[in-house]
Amino acid sequence: ETGVTQSPTHLIKTRGQQVTLRCSSQSGHNTVSWYQQALGQGPQFIFQYYREEENGRGNFPPRFSGLQFPNYSSELNVNALELDDSALYLCASSVRGLMAEQFFGPGTRLTVL
Amino acid sequence: AQSVTQLDSHVSVSEGTPVLLRCNYSSSYSPSLFWYVQHPNKGLQLLLKYTSAATLVKGINGFEAEFKKSETSFHLTKPSAHMSDAAEYFCVVSDLGIAGTASKLTFGTGTRLQVTL
């Protein structure tokens, strides 16, 4: 069984640029959630996707957007990058309705200069 | 709104001594509670979860946690610390993923566990 994978591992961008992060769900999982973990903080919920539609969103602006594909993989897109967007971005997959247990990928470290 | 408070940002123990990481939660209904561990440069790993069954929950690597509704607490314990336990620990609360709603996880700010010889 393949776990949750994310790419790239690290990424450096400059302020104002756009970035796309990718996530492959664990086999059999139909729900993907994205979290932002700033340095020294706990992860913060960005949004969740189920059946290719956004299904719940945290306190993040619209320049954070996402996609889920028919194979349940997902992308996180961030436009107009700001310095405060520098963080570890975590993807988690789960099976909807099974007590919310989520399985996390290793994350993508984004640095905005 | 649901939330968790981790009472200690840093805990230091000697190898072989007990570990106690404290967590209080706030939720308007019976919550699902989790403890996750994050080793440096690694992803989050689930240690254990409480989902309204037994109040004493046993997890991996000898960790356990007790759900105390009267105290709104979910403290994590281990009888004897090992050097490999050094990591960041997160207490997490979740809704139950009721149909039509997102099963959002709300994390605490984390407790860094240091284990010394």
CSV table of C-alpha atoms in Angstrom, one decimal:
chain,number,residue,atom,x,y,z
A,1,GLU,CA,0.0,0.0,0.0
A,2,THR,CA,1.5,3.3,-1.1
A,3,GLY,CA,1.2,6.2,1.4
A,4,VAL,CA,0.6,9.9,0.8
A,5,THR,CA,3.3,11.5,-1.4
A,6,GLN,CA,3.9,15.1,-2.1
A,7,SER,CA,6.0,17.0,-4.6
A,8,PRO,CA,8.3,18.9,-4.7
A,9,THR,CA,10.1,18.4,-1.4
A,10,HIS,CA,11.4,21.9,-1.3
A,11,LEU,CA,10.6,25.1,-3.3
A,12,ILE,CA,11.9,28.6,-3.3
A,13,LYS,CA,9.9,31.4,-4.8
A,14,THR,CA,9.9,35.2,-4.8
A,15,ARG,CA,7.2,37.5,-3.6
A,16,GLY,CA,4.4,37.9,-6.1
A,17,GLN,CA,5.0,34.6,-7.9
A,18,GLN,CA,2.6,31.7,-8.1
A,19,VAL,CA,3.2,28.1,-6.9
A,20,THR,CA,1.6,24.7,-7.4
A,21,LEU,CA,2.1,21.9,-4.9
A,22,ARG,CA,1.0,18.3,-5.6
A,23,CYS,CA,-0.3,15.5,-3.5
A,24,SER,CA,-1.0,11.8,-4.3
A,25,SER,CA,-3.5,10.2,-1.9
A,26,GLN,CA,-3.1,6.9,-0.2
A,27,SER,CA,-4.8,4.1,-2.1
A,28,GLY,CA,-8.5,3.9,-1.5
A,29,HIS,CA,-8.8,7.4,0.0
A,30,ASN,CA,-11.3,9.8,-1.5
A,31,THR,CA,-10.8,12.9,0.5
A,32,VAL,CA,-7.8,15.3,0.6
A,33,SER,CA,-7.1,18.0,3.1
A,34,TRP,CA,-4.3,20.7,3.0
A,35,TYR,CA,-2.7,22.3,6.0
A,36,GLN,CA,-0.1,25.0,6.4
A,37,GLN,CA,2.5,24.7,9.2
A,38,ALA,CA,4.4,27.8,9.9
A,39,LEU,CA,7.7,27.4,11.7
A,40,GLY,CA,7.2,26.6,15.4
A,41,GLN,CA,3.4,26.3,15.0
A,42,GLY,CA,0.8,23.6,14.6
A,43,PRO,CA,-0.7,22.9,11.2
A,44,GLN,CA,-3.6,25.1,10.2
A,45,PHE,CA,-6.4,23.8,8.0
A,46,ILE,CA,-6.5,25.4,4.5
A,47,PHE,CA,-9.3,23.4,2.8
A,48,GLN,CA,-10.6,19.9,2.0
A,49,TYR,CA,-11.6,18.3,-1.3
A,50,TYR,CA,-14.1,15.5,-1.8
A,51,ARG,CA,-15.4,14.4,-5.2
A,52,GLU,CA,-13.4,17.1,-6.9
A,53,GLU,CA,-15.1,19.9,-5.0
A,54,GLU,CA,-14.0,22.1,-2.2
A,55,ASN,CA,-15.8,20.9,0.9
A,56,GLY,CA,-14.8,23.1,3.8
A,57,ARG,CA,-12.2,25.9,4.1
A,58,GLY,CA,-10.2,27.4,6.9
A,59,ASN,CA,-9.3,31.1,7.4
A,60,PHE,CA,-7.2,31.5,4.2
A,61,PRO,CA,-7.7,34.1,1.4
A,62,PRO,CA,-9.0,33.2,-2.1
A,63,ARG,CA,-5.5,33.3,-3.5
A,64,PHE,CA,-5.2,29.8,-2.0
A,65,SER,CA,-7.0,27.5,-4.3
A,66,GLY,CA,-7.0,23.8,-5.0
A,67,LEU,CA,-8.0,21.0,-7.3
A,68,GLN,CA,-8.8,17.3,-6.8
A,69,PHE,CA,-8.6,15.0,-9.8
A,70,PRO,CA,-10.6,11.8,-10.6
A,71,ASN,CA,-7.8,9.7,-9.3
A,72,TYR,CA,-8.1,11.6,-6.0
A,73,SER,CA,-4.7,13.3,-6.3
A,74,SER,CA,-4.7,17.0,-5.6
A,75,GLU,CA,-3.0,20.3,-6.1
A,76,LEU,CA,-2.7,23.4,-4.0
A,77,ASN,CA,-2.2,26.6,-5.8
A,78,VAL,CA,-1.1,29.9,-4.2
A,79,ASN,CA,-1.1,33.1,-6.2
A,80,ALA,CA,0.6,36.4,-5.4
A,81,LEU,CA,3.0,34.8,-2.9
A,82,GLU,CA,3.7,36.8,0.3
A,83,LEU,CA,6.6,36.4,2.7
A,84,ASP,CA,4.3,34.9,5.3
A,85,ASP,CA,3.4,32.1,3.0
A,86,SER,CA,6.7,30.5,3.8
A,87,ALA,CA,5.8,27.3,5.6
A,88,LEU,CA,5.6,23.5,5.4
A,89,TYR,CA,2.5,22.5,3.4
A,90,LEU,CA,1.0,19.2,4.4
A,91,CYS,CA,-1.4,17.1,2.5
A,92,ALA,CA,-3.6,14.5,4.2
A,93,SER,CA,-5.8,11.9,2.7
A,94,SER,CA,-8.7,10.0,4.3
A,95,VAL,CA,-11.8,8.0,3.6
A,96,ARG,CA,-14.8,10.2,4.1
A,97,GLY,CA,-17.0,9.3,7.1
A,98,LEU,CA,-14.5,7.0,8.9
A,99,MET,CA,-14.0,9.0,12.1
A,100,ALA,CA,-11.8,11.6,10.4
A,101,GLU,CA,-8.5,9.7,10.6
A,102,GLN,CA,-6.2,11.5,8.2
A,103,PHE,CA,-2.9,10.2,6.9
A,104,PHE,CA,-0.2,12.8,6.2
A,105,GLY,CA,2.4,13.2,3.6
A,106,PRO,CA,5.9,14.4,4.3
A,107,GLY,CA,5.1,17.9,3.2
A,108,THR,CA,6.5,20.5,0.8
A,109,ARG,CA,8.8,23.2,2.3
A,110,LEU,CA,8.0,26.5,0.6
A,111,THR,CA,10.3,29.5,1.1
A,112,VAL,CA,9.2,32.9,-0.2
A,113,LEU,CA,12.0,35.5,-0.6
B,1,ALA,CA,-15.7,26.3,17.7
B,2,GLN,CA,-13.5,23.5,18.8
B,3,SER,CA,-9.9,24.1,20.1
B,4,VAL,CA,-7.1,22.4,21.9
B,5,THR,CA,-4.6,23.9,24.4
B,6,GLN,CA,-1.3,22.2,24.9
B,7,LEU,CA,-0.2,23.4,28.3
B,8,ASP,CA,3.6,22.9,27.8
B,9,SER,CA,5.6,24.1,24.9
B,10,HIS,CA,8.6,22.1,26.0
B,11,VAL,CA,9.1,19.1,28.2
B,12,SER,CA,12.4,17.6,29.1
B,13,VAL,CA,12.7,14.1,30.7
B,14,SER,CA,15.5,11.7,31.4
B,15,GLU,CA,15.6,8.4,29.5
B,16,GLY,CA,13.7,5.7,31.4
B,17,THR,CA,11.5,8.2,33.3
B,18,PRO,CA,7.7,8.8,32.7
B,19,VAL,CA,6.4,11.2,30.1
B,20,LEU,CA,3.4,13.4,30.6
B,21,LEU,CA,2.3,15.8,27.8
B,22,ARG,CA,-0.8,17.8,28.7
B,23,CYS,CA,-3.7,18.8,26.5
B,24,ASN,CA,-7.1,20.4,27.2
B,25,TYR,CA,-9.8,20.6,24.6
B,26,SER,CA,-12.9,22.7,24.0
B,27,SER,CA,-15.7,21.3,21.9
B,28,SER,CA,-19.5,21.9,21.7
B,29,TYR,CA,-20.1,18.2,21.3
B,30,SER,CA,-18.4,14.8,21.9
B,31,PRO,CA,-15.1,15.2,20.1
B,32,SER,CA,-12.7,12.9,18.3
B,33,LEU,CA,-9.3,13.5,19.8
B,34,PHE,CA,-5.9,12.5,18.5
B,35,TRP,CA,-2.2,12.7,19.3
B,36,TYR,CA,0.2,13.1,16.4
B,37,VAL,CA,4.0,13.0,16.5
B,38,GLN,CA,6.3,14.8,14.1
B,39,HIS,CA,10.0,13.9,14.0
B,40,PRO,CA,12.4,16.4,12.4
B,41,ASN,CA,12.0,16.5,8.7
B,42,LYS,CA,9.3,13.9,8.8
B,43,GLY,CA,5.6,13.9,8.3
B,44,LEU,CA,3.0,13.7,11.0
B,45,GLN,CA,2.4,10.2,12.4
B,46,LEU,CA,-0.8,9.2,14.3
B,47,LEU,CA,0.0,8.0,17.8
B,48,LEU,CA,-3.5,7.3,19.0
B,49,LYS,CA,-7.1,8.4,18.7
B,50,TYR,CA,-10.2,8.7,20.9
B,51,THR,CA,-13.6,8.3,19.2
B,52,SER,CA,-16.0,7.9,22.1
B,53,ALA,CA,-15.3,4.2,22.9
B,54,ALA,CA,-12.9,3.4,25.8
B,55,THR,CA,-11.7,6.4,27.7
B,56,LEU,CA,-8.2,5.0,28.0
B,57,VAL,CA,-6.6,4.8,24.6
B,58,LYS,CA,-3.5,2.8,23.8
B,59,GLY,CA,-1.3,3.8,20.9
B,60,ILE,CA,1.9,2.9,19.2
B,61,ASN,CA,5.3,2.9,20.9
B,62,GLY,CA,3.9,2.4,24.4
B,63,PHE,CA,2.0,5.7,24.5
B,64,GLU,CA,-1.5,6.0,25.9
B,65,ALA,CA,-3.9,8.8,26.6
B,66,GLU,CA,-7.0,9.1,28.9
B,67,PHE,CA,-10.1,11.0,27.9
B,68,LYS,CA,-11.5,12.9,30.9
B,69,LYS,CA,-14.7,14.7,30.0
B,70,SER,CA,-15.1,16.3,33.5
B,71,GLU,CA,-11.7,17.9,33.1
B,72,THR,CA,-11.9,18.4,29.3
B,73,SER,CA,-8.4,16.8,29.1
B,74,PHE,CA,-6.7,14.3,26.9
B,75,HIS,CA,-3.2,13.9,28.4
B,76,LEU,CA,-0.5,11.7,26.7
B,77,THR,CA,1.6,9.5,28.8
B,78,LYS,CA,4.3,6.9,28.5
B,79,PRO,CA,5.8,4.9,31.4
B,80,SER,CA,9.4,5.1,30.3
B,81,ALA,CA,10.9,7.5,27.8
B,82,HIS,CA,13.3,6.4,25.1
B,83,MET,CA,15.7,8.6,23.2
B,84,SER,CA,13.8,7.9,20.0
B,85,ASP,CA,10.7,9.6,21.5
B,86,ALA,CA,12.3,13.0,21.2
B,87,ALA,CA,10.0,14.9,18.7
B,88,GLU,CA,7.2,17.4,18.5
B,89,TYR,CA,3.8,16.2,19.7
B,90,PHE,CA,0.5,17.6,18.7
B,91,CYS,CA,-2.9,17.3,20.4
B,92,VAL,CA,-5.7,17.4,17.8
B,93,VAL,CA,-9.4,17.7,17.9
B,94,SER,CA,-11.8,16.9,15.0
B,95,ASP,CA,-15.4,16.8,14.1
B,96,LEU,CA,-16.7,13.4,13.0
B,97,GLY,CA,-16.8,14.2,9.3
B,98,ILE,CA,-20.6,14.2,9.3
B,99,ALA,CA,-21.9,13.8,5.7
B,100,GLY,CA,-21.7,17.1,3.9
B,101,THR,CA,-19.2,18.7,6.2
B,102,ALA,CA,-15.4,18.7,6.2
B,103,SER,CA,-13.6,16.6,8.8
B,104,LYS,CA,-11.3,19.4,9.8
B,105,LEU,CA,-8.5,18.8,12.2
B,106,THR,CA,-7.6,21.5,14.7
B,107,PHE,CA,-4.1,21.3,16.0
B,108,GLY,CA,-2.6,22.5,19.2
B,109,THR,CA,0.6,24.5,19.2
B,110,GLY,CA,2.7,21.5,19.9
B,111,THR,CA,4.9,20.2,22.7
B,112,ARG,CA,8.6,19.6,22.1
B,113,LEU,CA,9.7,16.5,24.0
B,114,GLN,CA,13.4,16.4,24.8
B,115,VAL,CA,14.9,13.1,26.2
B,116,THR,CA,18.2,13.2,27.9
B,117,LEU,CA,20.6,10.5,29.0
